[in-house]
Amino acid sequence: MLCLATTMFKQVKVINKVLPRSRPEAAHFTTVQGLECIAPLVKTVEETPQPVTVGITGEIPSWINGSFLRNGPGKFEFGNQMYNHWFDGMALLHQFKIENGTVTYKSKFLQSDSFKSNSEHDRIMVSEFGTLALPDPCKNLFQRFVSRFEMQKPTDNCNVHYVKYMGDYYVSTEMNFMHKVDPETLESMGKVDWSKFVAVNGATAHPHYDPNGTAYNMGNSYGRQGTRYNIIRVPPQKTNDSDTLQGAQIICSFPPEDSAKLSYYHSFGMTENYVVFIEQPIKLNLLKIVTAKMRGKCISDGITWETDCETVIHVASKQTGQLIPVKYYAKPLAVFHQINAFEDQGCIVLDLCFSDGGDAMANYQIQNLRKSGEALDKVYNTAARTFPRRFVLPLTVDSSMATGQKLNTLPYSSATAVKRDDGKVFLSHEDLHLDDLVEAGGLEFPQINYANYNTKKYRYFYGCGFRHLVGDSLLKMDIETKEMKMWKEPGFYPSEPVFVPAPNAREEDEGVILSAVVTPQQEKNTFLLVLDAKSFTELGRAEVPVKMPYGFHGVFASSKQ
């Protein structure tokens, strides 16, 4: 039974202050008690296909004109069958349309083949990450047994992000399929299969973009050459109106450290001249994944956290497609999202959010997110925290360099790169925070002023504080001082912050932060929050008279594009 717990704290509108400077805790861990039950945030909601006008409190700057698009799971069962994992819910697309200080809201379920098939049969017909579709109960025993040996149908439930290729918007996940969507109507304009254009079995939901619109992504392949990681480049423009990803090409292909176990990855880093790929100890056991249906297991059963494996970082040239000769090694780490990367004085500075444990996927089973009381506290208190950290990768390492020599010469970073006895370069990170972020529960969903500072030296990034299993605050981090600013309102859970630069902005943080803020409390409304990015104070909010579940990622599509 879904619960609604009353928050333990008094209602506080905004917390916005620079917290005191202090030294980061080595443990990066704090325990909590009395977490609010967030079960309604992972509960099926109805779509809102017709735009509804929402009430404005404060002021939405008139220069913000466009659509704030969000993606995430919105339906968690069909008939009497329920999904097991948060990642499995059917994609619900959201649009906050902002025009001259007014806002309308609408949402639609992505009409994927998976959604249509599930809806038609009123049960789960297509397996997802953490849920195995069961054999048709109308079949006899023999037919159900034989069905376990049939090829598992891949899902096209694109519930993670909005991405842009050749001027078109797509919703994506990490499988082969994307759906091209109209950002105005939220309607699917067709399913697109990556493998029809390049020899990959899927791609990440976090591509990177050059200023001219050229996109880069990464995907795995399984062929005659064995298992490979591939770097994909997609040109900025179509060659004709009928093309989708025509012209996409693999510019670099290289094997994993262990051919039987690729690393799971959700994103990657990019500088002006290089792509940076982190091969982490979250491993995909290909044999287990291929035989999952036969064994009566879901895909997630084939993913393991292997602490005896070091993290390996690969760097490839965007121009030549060649890997540089140096491989970098670090302690076991678990990373979902990069923050930024740039080149400086012969080094790559790589900033990312990572934790020291790989249990995050298991923690986000639906049964965990719907717990309450001590059971919910236990899930949170035993989970690894994610923090923003920096690596420095020297691009030139040769045999003349002495063992034990420190190779990071950048004066502003305490991150280390050391040549070991075995000739490998071992990296140790620098924390990009103080211990106030430990109290805030760490940081995820990092965002920057991407349009103007991606691949460049920068000062600020934004994210969600995680003093719960989902984000419960918005944070602004200053890399130079390592101080942070916070927006928080008890009982409300903000989504990933998206930075929108102000017209003719001269400073890095001149603009606004957009975030969809949801609540499990039935008497309170969801709202679109607009913060001044510089001061991190609230400018306005637009209250939505419908419930939204907690989602994943989004973008701002300017009406001037």
Coordinates of C-alpha atoms in Angstrom, one line a residue:
M1 CA 0.0 0.0 0.0
L2 CA 1.3 3.4 -1.0
C3 CA 2.1 5.7 1.9
L4 CA 2.3 9.4 2.5
A5 CA 4.4 10.3 5.5
T6 CA 4.4 13.8 7.0
T7 CA 7.7 15.6 6.8
M8 CA 9.6 15.9 10.1
F9 CA 10.6 19.4 9.5
K10 CA 8.8 22.7 9.5
Q11 CA 7.9 24.2 6.2
V12 CA 10.8 26.3 4.9
K13 CA 10.5 28.1 1.6
V14 CA 14.1 28.6 0.5
I15 CA 17.5 27.8 1.9
N16 CA 20.0 29.9 0.0
K17 CA 23.3 30.5 1.5
V18 CA 27.0 29.8 1.1
L19 CA 27.8 27.1 3.6
P20 CA 30.9 27.3 5.8
R21 CA 34.2 26.3 4.3
S22 CA 35.7 23.1 5.8
R23 CA 37.7 20.1 4.9
P24 CA 36.0 17.2 3.1
E25 CA 35.3 14.0 5.1
A26 CA 37.2 11.0 3.9
A27 CA 34.3 8.7 4.5
H28 CA 31.8 10.8 2.4
F29 CA 29.0 9.3 4.4
T30 CA 26.3 10.4 6.7
T31 CA 23.3 8.5 8.0
V32 CA 19.7 9.8 8.2
Q33 CA 16.5 8.8 10.0
G34 CA 12.9 9.5 9.3
L35 CA 13.0 9.8 5.5
E36 CA 9.7 10.8 4.0
C37 CA 8.0 8.0 2.0
I38 CA 8.3 8.8 -1.7
A39 CA 6.1 5.9 -3.1
P40 CA 3.8 8.3 -5.0
L41 CA 6.7 9.5 -7.0
V42 CA 7.1 6.1 -8.6
K43 CA 3.4 5.5 -9.1
T44 CA 1.5 5.4 -12.5
V45 CA -0.1 8.8 -13.5
E46 CA -2.4 9.8 -16.2
E47 CA -1.1 11.7 -19.2
T48 CA -2.2 15.3 -19.9
P49 CA -2.3 15.4 -23.7
Q50 CA -4.0 18.9 -23.9
P51 CA -2.0 21.9 -22.7
V52 CA -3.2 23.3 -19.3
T53 CA -2.4 26.9 -18.3
V54 CA -0.6 27.0 -14.9
G55 CA -0.6 29.6 -12.2
I56 CA 2.5 31.7 -11.8
T57 CA 4.0 32.8 -8.5
G58 CA 6.8 35.4 -8.7
E59 CA 7.9 36.1 -12.2
I60 CA 9.1 34.0 -15.2
P61 CA 11.6 36.2 -17.2
S62 CA 10.1 37.2 -20.5
W63 CA 13.2 36.3 -22.4
I64 CA 12.7 32.6 -21.8
N65 CA 10.8 31.4 -24.8
G66 CA 10.8 27.7 -25.7
S67 CA 9.9 24.3 -24.3
F68 CA 11.4 22.7 -21.2
L69 CA 11.2 19.0 -22.2
R70 CA 11.4 16.2 -19.6
N71 CA 11.5 12.4 -19.9
G72 CA 11.1 9.6 -17.4
P73 CA 9.0 6.6 -16.4
G74 CA 5.3 7.2 -15.9
K75 CA 3.5 3.8 -15.9
F76 CA 4.6 1.0 -13.7
E77 CA 2.2 -1.8 -14.4
F78 CA -0.1 -3.4 -17.0
G79 CA -3.1 -5.4 -15.7
N80 CA -1.9 -7.2 -12.6
Q81 CA 1.7 -7.3 -13.6
M82 CA 4.1 -4.7 -12.2
Y83 CA 7.6 -3.7 -13.2
N84 CA 10.4 -4.4 -10.7
H85 CA 12.7 -1.5 -11.4
W86 CA 12.5 2.2 -11.7
F87 CA 14.3 2.1 -15.1
D88 CA 11.5 -0.1 -16.5
G89 CA 8.5 2.3 -16.4
M90 CA 6.9 3.4 -19.6
A91 CA 8.2 6.6 -21.0
L92 CA 6.1 9.7 -20.2
L93 CA 7.2 12.8 -22.1
H94 CA 6.6 16.2 -20.5
Q95 CA 6.5 19.7 -21.9
F96 CA 6.5 23.0 -20.1
K97 CA 6.0 25.6 -22.8
I98 CA 7.2 29.0 -21.7
E99 CA 6.2 32.2 -23.7
N100 CA 6.6 35.8 -22.6
G101 CA 6.3 34.9 -18.9
T102 CA 3.4 32.4 -19.2
V103 CA 3.6 28.6 -18.9
T104 CA 1.5 25.7 -20.2
Y105 CA 2.0 22.0 -19.3
K106 CA 1.2 18.8 -21.1
S107 CA 2.4 15.2 -21.1
K108 CA 2.0 12.2 -23.3
F109 CA 3.1 8.5 -23.1
L110 CA 5.5 7.6 -25.8
Q111 CA 3.6 5.4 -28.3
S112 CA 6.5 2.9 -28.5
D113 CA 5.9 -0.6 -29.8
S114 CA 6.5 -1.8 -26.3
F115 CA 3.8 0.5 -24.9
K116 CA 1.3 -0.5 -27.6
S117 CA 1.9 -4.2 -27.2
N118 CA 1.6 -4.0 -23.4
S119 CA -1.5 -1.9 -23.6
E120 CA -3.2 -4.2 -26.2
H121 CA -2.7 -7.3 -24.1
D122 CA -3.0 -5.6 -20.7
R123 CA 0.1 -7.3 -19.4
I124 CA 3.9 -6.9 -19.7
M125 CA 4.7 -8.3 -23.2
V126 CA 8.3 -6.9 -23.6
S127 CA 11.1 -7.4 -21.1
E128 CA 12.8 -4.4 -19.6
F129 CA 16.0 -3.8 -17.7
G130 CA 14.8 -5.3 -14.4
T131 CA 11.6 -7.1 -15.5
L132 CA 11.3 -10.3 -17.5
A133 CA 8.1 -10.6 -19.6
L134 CA 6.5 -13.9 -18.5
P135 CA 5.2 -16.4 -21.1
D136 CA 1.6 -16.0 -22.3
P137 CA -0.6 -17.7 -19.7
C138 CA -3.0 -18.7 -22.5
K139 CA -0.3 -21.0 -24.0
N140 CA 0.0 -24.6 -22.9
L141 CA 2.9 -25.8 -20.8
F142 CA 5.0 -27.0 -23.7
Q143 CA 4.5 -23.7 -25.6
R144 CA 5.5 -21.7 -22.5
F145 CA 8.6 -23.8 -22.1
V146 CA 9.6 -23.4 -25.8
S147 CA 9.1 -19.6 -25.6
R148 CA 12.0 -19.3 -23.2
F149 CA 14.3 -20.3 -26.0
E150 CA 13.0 -17.7 -28.4
M151 CA 15.0 -14.5 -29.1
Q152 CA 14.2 -11.8 -26.5
K153 CA 12.5 -8.9 -28.2
P154 CA 14.4 -5.7 -27.5
T155 CA 12.4 -2.8 -26.0
D156 CA 12.0 0.6 -27.6
N157 CA 10.8 2.2 -24.3
C158 CA 12.9 5.3 -24.6
N159 CA 12.4 6.8 -21.1
V160 CA 15.8 8.3 -20.3
H161 CA 16.6 11.5 -22.2
Y162 CA 16.0 13.9 -25.1
V163 CA 18.9 14.1 -27.6
K164 CA 19.5 16.0 -30.8
Y165 CA 20.9 14.7 -34.0
M166 CA 21.0 16.7 -37.3
G167 CA 18.6 19.3 -36.0
D168 CA 16.0 16.7 -34.9
Y169 CA 14.9 15.7 -31.4
Y170 CA 14.9 12.1 -30.3
V171 CA 14.0 10.4 -27.0
S172 CA 16.5 7.7 -26.2
T173 CA 17.6 5.1 -23.7
E174 CA 20.7 2.8 -24.0
M175 CA 19.2 0.2 -26.4
N176 CA 19.3 0.1 -30.2
F177 CA 16.2 2.1 -30.6
M178 CA 15.3 5.8 -30.4
H179 CA 12.1 7.6 -31.3
K180 CA 12.2 10.8 -33.3
V181 CA 9.7 13.2 -31.7
D182 CA 8.1 16.5 -32.4
P183 CA 8.9 18.8 -29.5
E184 CA 5.7 20.7 -30.0
T185 CA 3.2 17.8 -30.1
L186 CA 5.3 15.2 -28.2
E187 CA 4.2 12.7 -30.9
S188 CA 6.6 10.0 -32.1
M189 CA 7.6 10.5 -35.7
G190 CA 9.1 7.1 -36.1
K191 CA 11.4 4.5 -34.5
V192 CA 15.0 4.6 -35.4
D193 CA 17.4 1.7 -35.1
W194 CA 21.1 2.7 -34.6
S195 CA 22.3 -0.6 -36.1
K196 CA 20.8 0.4 -39.5
F197 CA 23.4 3.2 -39.7
V198 CA 26.4 2.0 -37.7
A199 CA 27.4 -1.5 -36.5
V200 CA 26.5 -1.0 -32.8
N201 CA 24.1 -2.6 -30.4
G202 CA 22.8 0.6 -28.8
A203 CA 24.3 4.0 -27.7
T204 CA 24.2 6.1 -24.7
A205 CA 21.5 8.6 -23.8
H206 CA 24.2 11.3 -23.3
P207 CA 25.8 12.3 -26.5
H208 CA 28.2 15.3 -26.7
Y209 CA 28.1 18.1 -29.3
D210 CA 30.7 20.3 -31.0
P211 CA 29.7 24.0 -31.5
N212 CA 28.8 23.2 -35.1
G213 CA 26.3 20.5 -34.1
T214 CA 28.4 17.5 -34.8
A215 CA 27.4 14.8 -32.3
Y216 CA 29.5 12.1 -30.6
N217 CA 28.3 9.0 -28.8
M218 CA 29.5 5.6 -27.8
G219 CA 28.0 2.1 -28.3
N220 CA 29.0 -1.5 -28.0
S221 CA 29.3 -4.1 -30.8
Y222 CA 29.5 -7.9 -30.8
G223 CA 30.8 -9.3 -34.0
R224 CA 33.6 -11.2 -35.7
Q225 CA 36.2 -8.9 -34.1
G226 CA 34.8 -9.8 -30.7
T227 CA 33.2 -7.3 -28.3
R228 CA 34.2 -3.7 -28.9
Y229 CA 33.6 -0.2 -27.6
N230 CA 32.9 2.2 -30.4
I231 CA 33.0 6.0 -30.7
I232 CA 30.3 7.3 -33.1
R233 CA 30.3 10.6 -34.9
V234 CA 27.1 12.0 -36.4
P235 CA 27.3 14.9 -38.8
P236 CA 25.6 18.2 -38.0
Q237 CA 23.2 18.3 -41.0
K238 CA 21.2 15.9 -43.1
T239 CA 22.2 15.2 -46.7
N240 CA 18.5 15.1 -47.6
D241 CA 15.1 15.4 -46.0
S242 CA 14.5 11.7 -45.8
D243 CA 17.6 10.8 -43.8
T244 CA 17.7 10.3 -40.1
L245 CA 21.1 9.2 -38.9
Q246 CA 22.5 8.8 -42.5
G247 CA 26.2 9.7 -42.4
A248 CA 26.9 8.5 -38.9
Q249 CA 30.2 6.6 -38.7
I250 CA 32.4 4.8 -36.2
I251 CA 35.6 6.7 -35.8
C252 CA 37.3 4.5 -33.2
S253 CA 36.8 0.9 -32.1
F254 CA 38.7 -0.9 -29.4
P255 CA 38.4 -4.0 -27.2
P256 CA 37.5 -4.2 -23.5
E257 CA 40.0 -5.2 -20.9
D258 CA 38.0 -8.5 -20.5
S259 CA 36.4 -9.7 -23.7
A260 CA 33.7 -11.6 -21.8
K261 CA 32.7 -8.6 -19.6
L262 CA 32.2 -5.2 -21.0
S263 CA 31.7 -2.3 -18.7
Y264 CA 28.4 -0.6 -18.2
Y265 CA 28.5 3.1 -19.1
H266 CA 25.8 5.8 -19.2
S267 CA 28.0 8.7 -20.4
F268 CA 31.5 9.6 -21.4
G269 CA 33.7 12.7 -21.5
M270 CA 34.8 15.0 -24.3
T271 CA 37.3 17.8 -24.8
E272 CA 37.9 19.9 -27.8
N273 CA 40.2 17.2 -29.4
Y274 CA 39.5 14.0 -27.5
V275 CA 36.9 11.5 -26.3
V276 CA 37.4 10.1 -22.8
F277 CA 35.9 6.8 -22.0
I278 CA 35.8 5.3 -18.5
E279 CA 35.8 1.5 -18.3
Q280 CA 34.5 0.9 -14.8
P281 CA 34.0 -2.2 -12.7
I282 CA 30.2 -2.4 -13.3
K283 CA 30.4 -5.3 -15.6
L284 CA 28.1 -6.8 -18.2
N285 CA 28.3 -10.6 -18.2
L286 CA 27.4 -11.3 -21.8
L287 CA 26.7 -15.0 -21.3
K288 CA 24.3 -14.3 -18.5
I289 CA 22.6 -11.5 -20.5
V290 CA 22.2 -13.7 -23.6
T291 CA 20.8 -16.6 -21.6
A292 CA 18.7 -14.5 -19.2
K293 CA 15.3 -15.4 -20.8
M294 CA 16.2 -19.1 -20.9
R295 CA 17.2 -18.9 -17.2
G296 CA 14.0 -17.0 -16.3
K297 CA 16.1 -13.9 -15.4
C298 CA 16.0 -10.2 -16.5
I299 CA 18.9 -8.3 -18.0
S300 CA 19.9 -6.7 -14.7
D301 CA 20.9 -10.2 -13.4
G302 CA 23.9 -10.1 -15.7
I303 CA 25.3 -6.8 -14.3
T304 CA 27.7 -7.1 -11.4
W305 CA 30.0 -4.8 -9.4
E306 CA 33.5 -6.3 -9.4
T307 CA 35.7 -4.6 -6.8
D308 CA 38.8 -6.5 -7.9
C309 CA 38.9 -4.7 -11.2
E310 CA 40.6 -1.3 -11.5
T311 CA 39.0 1.5 -13.4
V312 CA 40.6 2.0 -16.8
I313 CA 40.4 5.3 -18.7
H314 CA 40.9 5.4 -22.5
V315 CA 41.5 8.6 -24.6
A316 CA 40.9 8.8 -28.4
S317 CA 41.5 11.6 -30.8
K318 CA 38.4 13.0 -32.4
Q319 CA 40.3 13.9 -35.5
T320 CA 42.2 10.7 -36.2
G321 CA 40.1 8.2 -34.3
Q322 CA 43.3 6.7 -32.8
L323 CA 43.7 5.8 -29.1
I324 CA 46.6 7.6 -27.5
P325 CA 49.3 5.2 -26.2
V326 CA 48.6 5.9 -22.5
K327 CA 46.0 4.1 -20.5
Y328 CA 45.1 5.5 -17.1
Y329 CA 44.1 3.5 -14.1
A330 CA 42.2 4.4 -10.9
K331 CA 40.6 2.6 -8.0
P332 CA 37.2 0.9 -8.5
L333 CA 34.6 3.6 -9.0
A334 CA 31.0 3.7 -10.2
V335 CA 30.0 6.6 -12.5
F336 CA 26.8 7.6 -14.4
H337 CA 27.4 11.2 -15.3
Q338 CA 30.4 13.3 -16.4
I339 CA 30.4 17.0 -15.5
N340 CA 32.9 18.5 -18.0
A341 CA 36.3 17.9 -19.5
F342 CA 38.9 20.2 -21.0
E343 CA 42.5 20.4 -22.1
D344 CA 45.1 22.5 -20.2
Q345 CA 48.9 22.6 -20.4
G346 CA 49.3 19.2 -21.9
C347 CA 46.7 17.5 -19.6
I348 CA 43.1 16.6 -19.8
V349 CA 41.0 17.7 -16.8
L350 CA 38.2 15.3 -16.3
D351 CA 35.4 16.1 -13.9
L352 CA 32.7 13.6 -13.0
C353 CA 30.3 12.4 -10.3
F354 CA 31.2 9.0 -9.0
S355 CA 30.8 6.8 -5.9
D356 CA 33.0 4.1 -4.3
G357 CA 30.4 1.4 -4.6
G358 CA 28.3 0.0 -7.5
D359 CA 25.0 -0.8 -5.8
A360 CA 23.0 2.1 -7.3
M361 CA 21.1 0.0 -9.8
A362 CA 19.9 -2.5 -7.2
N363 CA 18.9 0.3 -4.9
Y364 CA 16.4 1.6 -7.5
Q365 CA 14.2 -1.4 -7.5
I366 CA 10.6 -0.3 -7.2
Q367 CA 10.1 -2.2 -3.9
N368 CA 13.0 -0.1 -2.4
L369 CA 11.6 3.2 -3.6
R370 CA 8.2 2.4 -2.2
K371 CA 9.4 1.5 1.3
S372 CA 8.8 3.6 4.4
G373 CA 10.1 4.1 7.9
E374 CA 13.1 2.2 9.0
A375 CA 13.1 0.0 5.9
L376 CA 13.5 3.1 3.7
D377 CA 16.2 4.6 6.0
K378 CA 18.1 1.3 5.7
V379 CA 18.2 1.3 1.9
Y380 CA 19.5 4.9 1.9
N381 CA 22.0 4.5 4.7
T382 CA 23.6 1.4 3.1
A383 CA 23.9 3.0 -0.4
A384 CA 27.2 4.5 -1.7
R385 CA 27.1 8.3 -2.1
T386 CA 28.0 10.1 -5.3
F387 CA 30.3 13.1 -5.3
P388 CA 31.9 15.4 -7.8
R389 CA 35.6 14.6 -8.3
R390 CA 38.4 15.5 -10.7
F391 CA 41.1 13.5 -12.4
V392 CA 44.0 15.0 -14.3
L393 CA 45.3 13.0 -17.2
P394 CA 48.8 13.9 -18.6
L395 CA 48.7 13.4 -22.4
T396 CA 52.4 12.7 -22.8
V397 CA 54.0 9.8 -20.7
D398 CA 57.2 8.2 -22.0
S399 CA 59.7 5.7 -20.8
S400 CA 62.2 8.3 -19.6
M401 CA 59.8 9.4 -16.8
A402 CA 60.8 7.9 -13.5
T403 CA 58.6 5.5 -11.6
G404 CA 56.7 7.3 -8.8
Q405 CA 57.1 10.6 -10.6
K406 CA 54.1 12.9 -10.2
L407 CA 52.9 13.9 -13.6
N408 CA 50.2 16.4 -12.9
T409 CA 51.8 19.8 -13.1
L410 CA 48.6 21.9 -13.0
P411 CA 48.9 24.4 -10.1
Y412 CA 45.2 24.5 -9.4
S413 CA 44.5 20.8 -8.9
S414 CA 45.6 18.4 -6.1
A415 CA 44.6 15.4 -8.3
T416 CA 47.6 13.1 -8.8
A417 CA 48.9 11.0 -11.8
V418 CA 51.8 8.7 -10.9
K419 CA 53.8 6.3 -13.0
R420 CA 53.8 2.9 -11.3
D421 CA 56.4 0.1 -11.4
D422 CA 54.4 -1.7 -14.0
G423 CA 54.6 1.4 -16.3
K424 CA 50.9 2.2 -15.9
V425 CA 49.7 5.7 -14.9
F426 CA 47.6 5.6 -11.7
L427 CA 45.2 8.4 -11.0
S428 CA 44.0 9.7 -7.7
H429 CA 41.1 12.2 -7.6
E430 CA 40.6 15.6 -6.1
D431 CA 37.3 16.3 -4.4
L432 CA 35.4 19.3 -5.9
H433 CA 33.5 19.9 -2.7
L434 CA 33.7 20.5 1.0
D435 CA 32.1 18.5 3.8
D436 CA 28.9 20.5 3.5
L437 CA 28.1 18.4 0.5
V438 CA 28.5 15.3 2.6
E439 CA 25.7 16.6 4.8
A440 CA 23.7 17.3 1.6
G441 CA 24.0 13.6 0.7
G442 CA 26.3 14.0 -2.3
L443 CA 25.4 15.3 -5.8
E444 CA 24.0 13.8 -9.0
F445 CA 22.5 14.9 -12.3
P446 CA 25.3 17.4 -12.9
Q447 CA 24.8 20.2 -15.5
I448 CA 26.9 23.1 -16.7
N449 CA 26.5 26.1 -19.0
Y450 CA 26.9 23.6 -21.8
A451 CA 26.5 25.9 -24.8
N452 CA 29.3 28.2 -23.8
Y453 CA 31.6 26.1 -21.5
N454 CA 31.5 22.5 -22.6
T455 CA 35.1 21.3 -23.3
K456 CA 36.4 24.6 -21.8
K457 CA 37.8 25.6 -18.5
Y458 CA 34.8 26.6 -16.3
R459 CA 33.9 27.5 -12.7
Y460 CA 30.3 26.5 -12.0
F461 CA 28.2 23.4 -12.2
Y462 CA 24.7 22.5 -10.8
G463 CA 23.1 19.3 -9.6
C464 CA 20.7 17.7 -7.2
G465 CA 21.6 17.0 -3.6
F466 CA 20.7 13.4 -2.6
R467 CA 19.8 13.3 1.0
H468 CA 17.1 10.8 -0.1
L469 CA 16.9 8.1 -2.8
V470 CA 15.9 10.9 -5.2
G471 CA 17.1 14.5 -5.4
D472 CA 15.8 16.6 -2.5
S473 CA 17.7 19.9 -3.2
L474 CA 19.3 21.9 -5.9
L475 CA 22.9 22.8 -5.6
K476 CA 25.3 25.3 -7.3
M477 CA 29.0 24.3 -6.9
D478 CA 31.9 26.8 -7.3
I479 CA 35.0 24.8 -8.4
E480 CA 37.4 27.6 -7.4
T481 CA 36.2 28.0 -3.8
K482 CA 34.5 24.6 -3.5
E483 CA 31.6 26.4 -1.8
M484 CA 28.0 25.6 -2.6
K485 CA 24.6 27.3 -2.7
M486 CA 21.4 25.3 -2.0
W487 CA 17.7 25.6 -2.8
K488 CA 15.6 23.2 -0.7
E489 CA 12.0 23.0 0.3
P490 CA 11.0 20.2 2.6
G491 CA 8.5 17.7 1.1
F492 CA 9.5 18.6 -2.5
Y493 CA 11.9 16.8 -4.8
P494 CA 13.6 18.8 -7.6
S495 CA 14.6 17.1 -10.8
E496 CA 17.8 17.6 -12.8
P497 CA 18.6 21.3 -13.1
V498 CA 18.9 22.6 -16.7
F499 CA 20.9 25.8 -17.3
V500 CA 19.5 28.3 -19.8
P501 CA 21.9 31.2 -20.6
A502 CA 20.5 34.8 -20.6
P503 CA 20.6 36.7 -23.9
N504 CA 23.9 38.4 -24.5
A505 CA 25.3 36.9 -21.3
R506 CA 28.8 37.9 -20.4
E507 CA 29.4 35.8 -17.3
E508 CA 29.3 32.0 -17.0
D509 CA 26.5 31.9 -14.5
E510 CA 24.3 34.6 -16.1
G511 CA 21.1 32.8 -16.8
V512 CA 18.4 30.7 -15.1
I513 CA 18.1 27.2 -13.8
L514 CA 14.9 25.2 -14.7
S515 CA 13.8 22.2 -12.6
A516 CA 10.5 20.3 -12.4
V517 CA 9.8 19.9 -8.7
V518 CA 7.5 17.0 -7.6
T519 CA 6.0 16.0 -4.3
P520 CA 4.4 12.8 -2.8
Q521 CA 2.0 14.9 -0.7
Q522 CA -1.4 14.9 -2.3
E523 CA -2.5 18.3 -1.1
K524 CA 0.5 20.0 -2.7
N525 CA 1.2 20.7 -6.4
T526 CA 4.1 19.9 -8.7
F527 CA 5.7 23.0 -10.1
L528 CA 8.3 24.3 -12.6
L529 CA 10.9 26.2 -10.6
V530 CA 13.0 29.0 -12.1
L531 CA 16.1 30.1 -10.2
D532 CA 18.5 32.9 -10.9
A533 CA 21.6 31.0 -11.7
K534 CA 24.0 33.6 -10.2
S535 CA 22.3 34.2 -6.9
F536 CA 20.5 30.9 -6.8
T537 CA 17.4 32.6 -5.5
E538 CA 13.9 31.8 -6.8
L539 CA 12.5 34.1 -9.5
G540 CA 9.2 32.3 -10.0
R541 CA 7.4 29.0 -10.1
A542 CA 4.5 27.7 -12.3
E543 CA 2.3 25.3 -10.3
V544 CA 0.9 22.3 -12.3
P545 CA -2.5 21.0 -11.2
V546 CA -1.6 17.4 -12.1
K547 CA 0.8 14.9 -10.5
M548 CA 4.1 14.0 -12.1
P549 CA 6.4 11.1 -11.2
Y550 CA 10.1 11.7 -10.5
G551 CA 11.9 11.5 -13.9
F552 CA 15.4 11.4 -15.3
H553 CA 16.6 14.0 -17.8
G554 CA 15.5 16.9 -19.9
V555 CA 16.5 19.8 -22.2
F556 CA 15.4 23.3 -23.0
A557 CA 14.4 23.7 -26.7
S558 CA 14.5 27.4 -27.5
S559 CA 11.8 28.7 -29.9
K560 CA 14.6 30.5 -31.7
Q561 CA 16.2 27.3 -32.9

